[in-house]
């Protein structure tokens, strides 16, 4: 059955959180066990894993309840992961220079991101966490019973519930109800579309040639991730074309400039510049302009809404890269990864994450060896 969304449906979604994860956080605070709450937050924010022996019983129960296998046929999931194995560097580049900045242009949804503060003081943190989750989910076996992707999705879902509780319970900085519930269902659906529909749209713009089966498998894989992360089934598109319709409606409703979006976009660019070699310092802004000078649904210049400066000379490099990618695609020649032009930028981006110091007890950025070998990416000391 096809899904049709309306403003009324999405208005209701802005008032909704997560019926499973929210009660877990509420119970911890209701019991007044400050030590348990603090331990949970340290575990979620500082540690990459979720060692159950260190977690309160209610959290262990949550992990068990949300550990259902992904709602997708194994063959289709394997195809989606193979797509990631082939064009993973391009996918991560699109995610970083298209999807994340586009999220900052959602005037209401960006308020939560801004309020967390750490995205300004440590701009690479969100890039790191987002990229790591995508790698965890899309690596072979990532959504298996013991997969890193399943645990990453469960962790992010619980963190969203904690953020919701803390935002509406902060007497010093009252939450503006006109923004809707923090991390609400519409904003979650919009983020899911940026990880799926916008990524596939960005790959097409770069000239990557995916078959319809490849595209549909990758989209379906992320719809399964959306369900694991607590997005209501009514907001999960059945297919890519429904994803287009949902993305369009959300963009028409939410894309607008804001001081918070501008601040986060500038911090994001600064973080990217720290990951790339000197020669490519201007590339982040040029790539964001390439993807966001014209929103595909509203026609707005999103790069301008985010207050980004004009692209420098590297815009010609971006244009050349895209021309080369499309030239090979039109001739039905699949160049090797090392020869794909966009991979030069994306490999430097990924290697910068691998070398990034995180501090505390957090593990370094992790990419399975097989993927690193396929992508030609070197880790520390290699």
mmCIF file of C-alpha atoms in Angstrom:
data_model
loop_
_atom_site.group_PDB
_atom_site.id
_atom_site.type_symbol
_atom_site.label_atom_id
_atom_site.label_comp_id
_atom_site.label_asym_id
_atom_site.label_seq_id
_atom_site.Cartn_x
_atom_site.Cartn_y
_atom_site.Cartn_z
ATOM 1 C CA UNK A 1 0.000 0.000 0.000
ATOM 2 C CA UNK A 2 1.456 3.340 -1.035
ATOM 3 C CA UNK A 3 1.942 6.038 1.568
ATOM 4 C CA UNK A 4 0.740 9.604 1.161
ATOM 5 C CA UNK A 5 1.937 12.266 3.596
ATOM 6 C CA UNK A 6 0.280 15.581 4.371
ATOM 7 C CA UNK A 7 1.143 18.636 6.434
ATOM 8 C CA UNK A 8 -1.336 17.441 9.034
ATOM 9 C CA UNK A 9 0.417 14.075 9.359
ATOM 10 C CA UNK A 10 3.824 15.690 9.724
ATOM 11 C CA UNK A 11 2.482 18.284 12.169
ATOM 12 C CA UNK A 12 1.404 15.412 14.397
ATOM 13 C CA UNK A 13 4.785 13.744 13.916
ATOM 14 C CA UNK A 14 6.530 16.848 15.274
ATOM 15 C CA UNK A 15 4.876 16.209 18.632
ATOM 16 C CA UNK A 16 5.988 12.570 18.856
ATOM 17 C CA UNK A 17 9.143 11.060 20.308
ATOM 18 C CA UNK A 18 9.931 7.358 20.802
ATOM 19 C CA UNK A 19 7.409 5.133 22.588
ATOM 20 C CA UNK A 20 10.067 2.524 23.478
ATOM 21 C CA UNK A 21 13.229 4.504 24.239
ATOM 22 C CA UNK A 22 11.657 7.501 25.997
ATOM 23 C CA UNK A 23 10.207 5.470 28.918
ATOM 24 C CA UNK A 24 13.665 3.975 29.552
ATOM 25 C CA UNK A 25 15.193 7.400 30.129
ATOM 26 C CA UNK A 26 12.123 8.598 32.042
ATOM 27 C CA UNK A 27 12.344 5.622 34.422
ATOM 28 C CA UNK A 28 15.990 6.308 35.183
ATOM 29 C CA UNK A 29 15.254 9.919 36.068
ATOM 30 C CA UNK A 30 12.029 9.050 37.894
ATOM 31 C CA UNK A 31 13.862 6.641 40.159
ATOM 32 C CA UNK A 32 16.180 9.463 41.115
ATOM 33 C CA UNK A 33 19.230 7.293 40.548
ATOM 34 C CA UNK A 34 21.554 10.102 39.508
ATOM 35 C CA UNK A 35 24.511 7.721 39.523
ATOM 36 C CA UNK A 36 22.785 5.408 37.051
ATOM 37 C CA UNK A 37 21.850 8.313 34.797
ATOM 38 C CA UNK A 38 25.360 9.722 34.851
ATOM 39 C CA UNK A 39 26.823 6.275 34.174
ATOM 40 C CA UNK A 40 24.482 5.771 31.253
ATOM 41 C CA UNK A 41 25.357 9.145 29.726
ATOM 42 C CA UNK A 42 29.081 8.515 30.152
ATOM 43 C CA UNK A 43 28.691 5.108 28.535
ATOM 44 C CA UNK A 44 26.692 6.496 25.613
ATOM 45 C CA UNK A 45 28.867 9.549 24.995
ATOM 46 C CA UNK A 46 32.355 8.325 25.917
ATOM 47 C CA UNK A 47 32.374 4.605 25.141
ATOM 48 C CA UNK A 48 31.705 3.141 21.705
ATOM 49 C CA UNK A 49 30.246 -0.121 22.906
ATOM 50 C CA UNK A 50 27.338 -0.791 25.214
ATOM 51 C CA UNK A 51 28.752 -3.270 27.754
ATOM 52 C CA UNK A 52 25.602 -4.618 29.353
ATOM 53 C CA UNK A 53 27.219 -5.389 32.710
ATOM 54 C CA UNK A 54 27.732 -1.649 33.239
ATOM 55 C CA UNK A 55 24.187 -0.663 32.349
ATOM 56 C CA UNK A 56 21.029 -0.458 34.483
ATOM 57 C CA UNK A 57 18.557 -3.360 34.066
ATOM 58 C CA UNK A 58 16.025 -1.154 32.279
ATOM 59 C CA UNK A 59 18.639 -0.346 29.634
ATOM 60 C CA UNK A 60 19.593 -3.997 29.218
ATOM 61 C CA UNK A 61 15.899 -4.744 28.678
ATOM 62 C CA UNK A 62 15.759 -1.988 26.039
ATOM 63 C CA UNK A 63 18.695 -3.535 24.186
ATOM 64 C CA UNK A 64 16.967 -6.910 24.139
ATOM 65 C CA UNK A 65 13.648 -5.444 22.926
ATOM 66 C CA UNK A 66 15.217 -3.479 20.081
ATOM 67 C CA UNK A 67 17.578 -6.164 18.802
ATOM 68 C CA UNK A 68 15.188 -7.551 16.192
ATOM 69 C CA UNK A 69 16.820 -8.463 12.862
ATOM 70 C CA UNK A 70 16.462 -5.870 10.090
ATOM 71 C CA UNK A 71 13.233 -5.949 8.090
ATOM 72 C CA UNK A 72 14.856 -6.743 4.742
ATOM 73 C CA UNK A 73 15.629 -9.858 2.740
ATOM 74 C CA UNK A 74 19.183 -11.083 3.260
ATOM 75 C CA UNK A 75 19.948 -11.016 -0.479
ATOM 76 C CA UNK A 76 18.865 -7.378 -0.744
ATOM 77 C CA UNK A 77 20.893 -6.442 2.344
ATOM 78 C CA UNK A 78 23.943 -8.146 0.863
ATOM 79 C CA UNK A 79 23.460 -6.201 -2.369
ATOM 80 C CA UNK A 80 23.218 -2.924 -0.441
ATOM 81 C CA UNK A 81 26.433 -3.741 1.413
ATOM 82 C CA UNK A 82 28.141 -4.631 -1.864
ATOM 83 C CA UNK A 83 27.109 -1.231 -3.247
ATOM 84 C CA UNK A 84 28.758 0.320 -0.205
ATOM 85 C CA UNK A 85 31.849 -1.787 -0.796
ATOM 86 C CA UNK A 86 32.140 -0.453 -4.351
ATOM 87 C CA UNK A 87 31.212 3.230 -3.957
ATOM 88 C CA UNK A 88 31.618 3.665 -0.200
ATOM 89 C CA UNK A 89 34.103 6.558 -0.469
ATOM 90 C CA UNK A 90 31.690 8.444 -2.723
ATOM 91 C CA UNK A 91 28.813 7.686 -0.342
ATOM 92 C CA UNK A 92 30.750 9.076 2.615
ATOM 93 C CA UNK A 93 31.707 12.162 0.602
ATOM 94 C CA UNK A 94 28.059 12.783 -0.323
ATOM 95 C CA UNK A 95 27.037 12.258 3.287
ATOM 96 C CA UNK A 96 29.606 14.756 4.517
ATOM 97 C CA UNK A 97 29.207 17.486 1.910
ATOM 98 C CA UNK A 98 25.511 17.147 1.025
ATOM 99 C CA UNK A 99 23.477 15.322 3.661
ATOM 100 C CA UNK A 100 24.915 16.853 6.844
ATOM 101 C CA UNK A 101 24.883 20.472 5.613
ATOM 102 C CA UNK A 102 21.347 19.938 4.305
ATOM 103 C CA UNK A 103 20.314 18.860 7.812
ATOM 104 C CA UNK A 104 21.625 22.181 9.164
ATOM 105 C CA UNK A 105 19.220 24.016 6.848
ATOM 106 C CA UNK A 106 16.190 22.597 8.691
ATOM 107 C CA UNK A 107 15.438 25.647 10.842
ATOM 108 C CA UNK A 108 13.444 23.833 13.519
ATOM 109 C CA UNK A 109 15.343 20.561 13.636
ATOM 110 C CA UNK A 110 18.743 22.251 13.830
ATOM 111 C CA UNK A 111 17.864 23.776 17.218
ATOM 112 C CA UNK A 112 18.564 20.501 19.022
ATOM 113 C CA UNK A 113 21.903 20.079 17.260
ATOM 114 C CA UNK A 114 22.902 23.611 18.205
ATOM 115 C CA UNK A 115 21.828 23.207 21.827
ATOM 116 C CA UNK A 116 24.081 20.202 22.304
ATOM 117 C CA UNK A 117 26.979 22.657 22.068
ATOM 118 C CA UNK A 118 29.692 20.128 21.339
ATOM 119 C CA UNK A 119 29.070 20.472 17.605
ATOM 120 C CA UNK A 120 30.512 23.979 17.837
ATOM 121 C CA UNK A 121 33.405 23.220 20.183
ATOM 122 C CA UNK A 122 34.271 19.913 18.496
ATOM 123 C CA UNK A 123 32.935 20.128 14.926
ATOM 124 C CA UNK A 124 34.506 16.872 13.750
ATOM 125 C CA UNK A 125 32.679 14.903 16.439
ATOM 126 C CA UNK A 126 29.366 14.695 14.555
ATOM 127 C CA UNK A 127 31.166 13.906 11.316
ATOM 128 C CA UNK A 128 33.073 11.151 13.087
ATOM 129 C CA UNK A 129 30.018 9.643 14.780
ATOM 130 C CA UNK A 130 27.805 9.863 11.699
ATOM 131 C CA UNK A 131 30.403 8.363 9.380
ATOM 132 C CA UNK A 132 31.206 5.608 11.861
ATOM 133 C CA UNK A 133 27.552 4.638 12.147
ATOM 134 C CA UNK A 134 27.194 4.418 8.357
ATOM 135 C CA UNK A 135 30.291 2.221 8.107
ATOM 136 C CA UNK A 136 29.059 0.048 10.984
ATOM 137 C CA UNK A 137 25.633 -0.444 9.402
ATOM 138 C CA UNK A 138 26.780 -1.031 5.829
ATOM 139 C CA UNK A 139 29.777 -3.293 6.491
ATOM 140 C CA UNK A 140 29.081 -7.021 5.931
ATOM 141 C CA UNK A 141 27.309 -8.438 8.987
ATOM 142 C CA UNK A 142 26.771 -4.962 10.430
ATOM 143 C CA UNK A 143 23.102 -5.560 11.231
ATOM 144 C CA UNK A 144 23.546 -9.126 12.442
ATOM 145 C CA UNK A 145 22.727 -10.126 16.053
ATOM 146 C CA UNK A 146 26.205 -9.072 17.225
ATOM 147 C CA UNK A 147 26.846 -6.534 14.478
ATOM 148 C CA UNK A 148 28.428 -3.155 15.143
ATOM 149 C CA UNK A 149 25.716 -1.505 13.060
ATOM 150 C CA UNK A 150 22.872 -2.867 15.163
ATOM 151 C CA UNK A 151 24.539 -1.684 18.369
ATOM 152 C CA UNK A 152 25.308 1.722 16.837
ATOM 153 C CA UNK A 153 21.653 2.210 15.874
ATOM 154 C CA UNK A 154 20.444 1.127 19.323
ATOM 155 C CA UNK A 155 22.882 3.500 20.983
ATOM 156 C CA UNK A 156 21.922 6.493 18.848
ATOM 157 C CA UNK A 157 18.240 5.809 19.475
ATOM 158 C CA UNK A 158 18.795 5.832 23.238
ATOM 159 C CA UNK A 159 20.903 8.978 23.007
ATOM 160 C CA UNK A 160 18.035 10.669 21.153
ATOM 161 C CA UNK A 161 15.711 9.789 24.047
ATOM 162 C CA UNK A 162 18.175 11.189 26.571
ATOM 163 C CA UNK A 163 18.473 14.416 24.575
ATOM 164 C CA UNK A 164 14.677 14.736 24.418
ATOM 165 C CA UNK A 165 14.398 14.394 28.186
ATOM 166 C CA UNK A 166 17.228 16.791 28.979
ATOM 167 C CA UNK A 167 16.049 19.444 26.538
ATOM 168 C CA UNK A 168 12.502 19.678 27.900
ATOM 169 C CA UNK A 169 13.682 19.400 31.534
ATOM 170 C CA UNK A 170 16.239 22.215 31.488
ATOM 171 C CA UNK A 171 14.845 25.081 33.612
ATOM 172 C CA UNK A 172 17.719 27.422 32.728
ATOM 173 C CA UNK A 173 17.168 27.089 28.979
ATOM 174 C CA UNK A 174 13.464 26.351 28.422
ATOM 175 C CA UNK A 175 12.665 24.514 25.227
ATOM 176 C CA UNK A 176 10.569 26.457 22.699
ATOM 177 C CA UNK A 177 7.515 24.248 21.997
ATOM 178 C CA UNK A 178 7.049 25.854 18.568
ATOM 179 C CA UNK A 179 10.002 23.740 17.430
ATOM 180 C CA UNK A 180 8.080 20.571 18.275
ATOM 181 C CA UNK A 181 9.328 17.753 20.476
ATOM 182 C CA UNK A 182 13.141 17.586 20.419
ATOM 183 C CA UNK A 183 14.346 14.922 17.976
ATOM 184 C CA UNK A 184 10.760 14.320 16.897
ATOM 185 C CA UNK A 185 9.457 11.853 14.344
ATOM 186 C CA UNK A 186 9.421 14.314 11.449
ATOM 187 C CA UNK A 187 13.014 15.354 12.103
ATOM 188 C CA UNK A 188 14.049 11.705 12.415
ATOM 189 C CA UNK A 189 12.331 10.900 9.105
ATOM 190 C CA UNK A 190 14.046 13.864 7.483
ATOM 191 C CA UNK A 191 17.436 12.706 8.726
ATOM 192 C CA UNK A 192 16.713 9.200 7.462
ATOM 193 C CA UNK A 193 15.961 10.644 4.024
ATOM 194 C CA UNK A 194 19.260 12.534 4.086
ATOM 195 C CA UNK A 195 21.086 9.249 4.737
ATOM 196 C CA UNK A 196 19.213 7.438 1.978
ATOM 197 C CA UNK A 197 17.441 9.511 -0.675
ATOM 198 C CA UNK A 198 19.912 12.430 -0.615
ATOM 199 C CA UNK A 199 22.888 10.059 -0.683
ATOM 200 C CA UNK A 200 21.506 8.316 -3.765
ATOM 201 C CA UNK A 201 20.649 11.662 -5.355
ATOM 202 C CA UNK A 202 24.188 12.856 -4.640
ATOM 203 C CA UNK A 203 25.733 9.761 -6.186
ATOM 204 C CA UNK A 204 23.715 10.377 -9.339
ATOM 205 C CA UNK A 205 24.916 13.990 -9.457
ATOM 206 C CA UNK A 206 28.499 12.772 -9.185
ATOM 207 C CA UNK A 207 27.967 10.469 -12.139
ATOM 208 C CA UNK A 208 28.011 7.175 -10.242
ATOM 209 C CA UNK A 209 26.019 4.652 -12.266
ATOM 210 C CA UNK A 210 23.907 2.443 -10.022
ATOM 211 C CA UNK A 211 21.377 0.006 -11.403
ATOM 212 C CA UNK A 212 17.805 0.267 -10.182
ATOM 213 C CA UNK A 213 18.347 -2.929 -8.175
ATOM 214 C CA UNK A 214 21.420 -1.392 -6.519
ATOM 215 C CA UNK A 215 19.554 1.807 -5.718
ATOM 216 C CA UNK A 216 16.474 0.026 -4.381
ATOM 217 C CA UNK A 217 18.558 -2.294 -2.206
ATOM 218 C CA UNK A 218 20.528 0.574 -0.666
ATOM 219 C CA UNK A 219 17.336 2.538 0.013
ATOM 220 C CA UNK A 220 15.594 -0.496 1.526
ATOM 221 C CA UNK A 221 18.563 -1.153 3.812
ATOM 222 C CA UNK A 222 18.283 2.311 5.301
ATOM 223 C CA UNK A 223 14.528 1.993 5.755
ATOM 224 C CA UNK A 224 15.311 -1.049 7.909
ATOM 225 C CA UNK A 225 17.801 1.023 9.896
ATOM 226 C CA UNK A 226 15.102 3.656 10.373
ATOM 227 C CA UNK A 227 12.806 1.106 11.981
ATOM 228 C CA UNK A 228 15.599 -0.066 14.313
ATOM 229 C CA UNK A 229 16.121 3.563 15.333
ATOM 230 C CA UNK A 230 12.494 4.021 16.333
ATOM 231 C CA UNK A 231 10.959 5.838 13.371
ATOM 232 C CA UNK A 232 7.277 5.013 13.084
ATOM 233 C CA UNK A 233 6.362 2.674 10.262
ATOM 234 C CA UNK A 234 3.914 5.274 8.918
ATOM 235 C CA UNK A 235 6.890 7.540 8.155
ATOM 236 C CA UNK A 236 8.979 4.858 6.432
ATOM 237 C CA UNK A 237 8.629 5.047 2.616
ATOM 238 C CA UNK A 238 8.007 1.771 0.796
ATOM 239 C CA UNK A 239 10.399 2.614 -2.023
ATOM 240 C CA UNK A 240 12.696 5.230 -3.524
ATOM 241 C CA UNK A 241 9.929 7.215 -5.242
ATOM 242 C CA UNK A 242 7.970 7.453 -2.000
ATOM 243 C CA UNK A 243 11.210 8.604 -0.423
ATOM 244 C CA UNK A 244 11.346 11.404 -2.971
ATOM 245 C CA UNK A 245 7.810 12.501 -2.054
ATOM 246 C CA UNK A 246 8.530 12.494 1.693
ATOM 247 C CA UNK A 247 11.824 14.338 1.238
ATOM 248 C CA UNK A 248 10.122 16.986 -0.894
ATOM 249 C CA UNK A 249 7.381 17.643 1.653
ATOM 250 C CA UNK A 250 9.832 17.877 4.550
ATOM 251 C CA UNK A 251 12.099 20.244 2.614
ATOM 252 C CA UNK A 252 9.140 22.436 1.667
ATOM 253 C CA UNK A 253 8.127 22.583 5.321
ATOM 254 C CA UNK A 254 11.489 22.942 7.038
ATOM 255 C CA UNK A 255 14.263 24.406 4.867
ATOM 256 C CA UNK A 256 14.977 27.958 6.034
ATOM 257 C CA UNK A 257 17.930 29.997 7.220
ATOM 258 C CA UNK A 258 18.766 30.361 10.907
ATOM 259 C CA UNK A 259 21.673 31.688 13.003
ATOM 260 C CA UNK A 260 22.045 28.205 14.467
ATOM 261 C CA UNK A 261 22.358 26.607 11.047
ATOM 262 C CA UNK A 262 24.939 29.175 9.989
ATOM 263 C CA UNK A 263 27.028 28.555 13.117
ATOM 264 C CA UNK A 264 26.956 24.786 12.661
ATOM 265 C CA UNK A 265 27.772 24.988 8.946
ATOM 266 C CA UNK A 266 30.827 27.154 9.611
ATOM 267 C CA UNK A 267 31.970 24.783 12.357
ATOM 268 C CA UNK A 268 31.478 21.843 10.001
ATOM 269 C CA UNK A 269 33.595 23.431 7.275
ATOM 270 C CA UNK A 270 36.301 24.250 9.808
ATOM 271 C CA UNK A 271 36.312 20.633 10.933
ATOM 272 C CA UNK A 272 36.580 19.365 7.362
ATOM 273 C CA UNK A 273 39.502 21.669 6.651
ATOM 274 C CA UNK A 274 41.354 20.058 9.530
ATOM 275 C CA UNK A 275 40.933 16.636 7.915
ATOM 276 C CA UNK A 276 42.161 17.513 4.432
ATOM 277 C CA UNK A 277 45.612 18.417 3.101
ATOM 278 C CA UNK A 278 46.467 22.085 2.533
ATOM 279 C CA UNK A 279 45.879 21.839 -1.213
ATOM 280 C CA UNK A 280 42.241 20.863 -0.612
ATOM 281 C CA UNK A 281 41.338 23.424 2.080
ATOM 282 C CA UNK A 282 38.804 25.098 -0.204
ATOM 283 C CA UNK A 283 37.237 21.851 -1.385
ATOM 284 C CA UNK A 284 34.671 21.489 1.460
ATOM 285 C CA UNK A 285 32.984 24.800 0.632
ATOM 286 C CA UNK A 286 33.152 24.092 -3.112
ATOM 287 C CA UNK A 287 31.611 20.641 -2.662
ATOM 288 C CA UNK A 288 28.822 21.978 -0.441
ATOM 289 C CA UNK A 289 28.089 24.626 -3.076
ATOM 290 C CA UNK A 290 28.032 21.929 -5.752
ATOM 291 C CA UNK A 291 25.342 19.985 -3.913
ATOM 292 C CA UNK A 292 23.400 22.791 -2.223
ATOM 293 C CA UNK A 293 23.456 25.854 -4.460
ATOM 294 C CA UNK A 294 19.952 24.809 -5.468
ATOM 295 C CA UNK A 295 17.734 22.635 -3.322
ATOM 296 C CA UNK A 296 16.186 20.051 -5.688
ATOM 297 C CA UNK A 297 12.737 20.613 -4.186
ATOM 298 C CA UNK A 298 12.485 24.233 -3.074
ATOM 299 C CA UNK A 299 14.974 25.823 -5.471
ATOM 300 C CA UNK A 300 16.568 27.715 -2.560
ATOM 301 C CA UNK A 301 20.310 28.322 -2.443
ATOM 302 C CA UNK A 302 20.954 26.345 0.732
ATOM 303 C CA UNK A 303 24.677 27.148 0.752
ATOM 304 C CA UNK A 304 23.701 30.826 0.965
ATOM 305 C CA UNK A 305 21.163 30.102 3.705
ATOM 306 C CA UNK A 306 24.024 28.529 5.655
ATOM 307 C CA UNK A 307 26.105 31.672 5.251
ATOM 308 C CA UNK A 308 28.945 29.956 3.428
ATOM 309 C CA UNK A 309 31.441 32.058 1.462
ATOM 310 C CA UNK A 310 31.613 31.736 -2.326
ATOM 311 C CA UNK A 311 33.536 28.760 -3.674
ATOM 312 C CA UNK A 312 37.193 29.464 -4.457
ATOM 313 C CA UNK A 313 39.288 28.071 -7.327
ATOM 314 C CA UNK A 314 38.609 24.520 -6.135
ATOM 315 C CA UNK A 315 35.145 24.772 -7.696
ATOM 316 C CA UNK A 316 36.860 24.123 -11.022
ATOM 317 C CA UNK A 317 38.425 20.987 -9.550
ATOM 318 C CA UNK A 318 34.979 19.822 -8.399
ATOM 319 C CA UNK A 319 33.526 20.478 -11.865
ATOM 320 C CA UNK A 320 36.392 18.536 -13.462
ATOM 321 C CA UNK A 321 35.950 15.642 -11.040
ATOM 322 C CA UNK A 322 32.246 15.391 -11.844
ATOM 323 C CA UNK A 323 32.910 15.650 -15.584
ATOM 324 C CA UNK A 324 35.417 12.786 -15.393
ATOM 325 C CA UNK A 325 33.029 10.628 -13.354
ATOM 326 C CA UNK A 326 30.185 11.208 -15.817
ATOM 327 C CA UNK A 327 32.435 10.646 -18.828
ATOM 328 C CA UNK A 328 33.421 7.194 -17.618
ATOM 329 C CA UNK A 329 29.833 6.392 -16.692
ATOM 330 C CA UNK A 330 28.470 7.380 -20.095
ATOM 331 C CA UNK A 331 31.012 5.109 -21.794
ATOM 332 C CA UNK A 332 29.998 2.236 -19.464
ATOM 333 C CA UNK A 333 33.542 2.008 -18.190
ATOM 334 C CA UNK A 334 33.903 1.418 -14.459
ATOM 335 C CA UNK A 335 37.282 2.890 -13.512
ATOM 336 C CA UNK A 336 39.202 1.354 -10.640
ATOM 337 C CA UNK A 337 38.777 3.003 -7.260
ATOM 338 C CA UNK A 338 42.218 4.589 -7.448
ATOM 339 C CA UNK A 339 41.292 6.175 -10.814
ATOM 340 C CA UNK A 340 37.898 7.536 -9.750
ATOM 341 C CA UNK A 341 38.445 11.261 -9.357
ATOM 342 C CA UNK A 342 36.088 11.911 -6.439
ATOM 343 C CA UNK A 343 37.804 9.176 -4.459
ATOM 344 C CA UNK A 344 40.922 11.349 -4.216
ATOM 345 C CA UNK A 345 39.023 13.776 -1.992
ATOM 346 C CA UNK A 346 36.989 11.167 -0.146
ATOM 347 C CA UNK A 347 40.010 8.955 0.644
ATOM 348 C CA UNK A 348 41.801 11.922 2.208
ATOM 349 C CA UNK A 349 38.626 12.655 4.159
ATOM 350 C CA UNK A 350 38.409 9.060 5.441
ATOM 351 C CA UNK A 351 42.120 8.870 6.252
ATOM 352 C CA UNK A 352 41.772 12.106 8.213
ATOM 353 C CA UNK A 353 39.091 10.449 10.350
ATOM 354 C CA UNK A 354 41.307 7.392 10.861
ATOM 355 C CA UNK A 355 44.086 9.626 12.187
ATOM 356 C CA UNK A 356 41.813 11.760 14.359
ATOM 357 C CA UNK A 357 42.461 11.639 18.104
ATOM 358 C CA UNK A 358 39.230 11.172 20.032
ATOM 359 C CA UNK A 359 40.465 11.157 23.602
ATOM 360 C CA UNK A 360 39.073 9.382 26.670
ATOM 361 C CA UNK A 361 38.169 5.719 26.315
ATOM 362 C CA UNK A 362 36.725 6.040 22.844
ATOM 363 C CA UNK A 363 38.028 3.716 20.188
ATOM 364 C CA UNK A 364 39.568 5.213 17.034
ATOM 365 C CA UNK A 365 37.605 5.369 13.816
ATOM 366 C CA UNK A 366 37.049 1.811 12.647
ATOM 367 C CA UNK A 367 36.765 0.506 9.096
ATOM 368 C CA UNK A 368 36.890 -3.267 8.532
ATOM 369 C CA UNK A 369 40.136 -4.357 6.890
ATOM 370 C CA UNK A 370 38.392 -5.696 3.777
ATOM 371 C CA UNK A 371 36.714 -2.343 3.132
ATOM 372 C CA UNK A 372 39.921 -0.403 3.719
ATOM 373 C CA UNK A 373 41.684 -2.666 1.236
ATOM 374 C CA UNK A 374 38.929 -2.228 -1.387
ATOM 375 C CA UNK A 375 38.943 1.525 -0.963
ATOM 376 C CA UNK A 376 42.729 1.931 -0.903
ATOM 377 C CA UNK A 377 42.544 3.691 2.457
ATOM 378 C CA UNK A 378 45.520 3.650 4.804
ATOM 379 C CA UNK A 379 45.298 3.665 8.573
ATOM 380 C CA UNK A 380 47.784 4.986 11.150
ATOM 381 C CA UNK A 381 51.310 3.673 10.548
ATOM 382 C CA UNK A 382 50.460 2.266 7.098
#
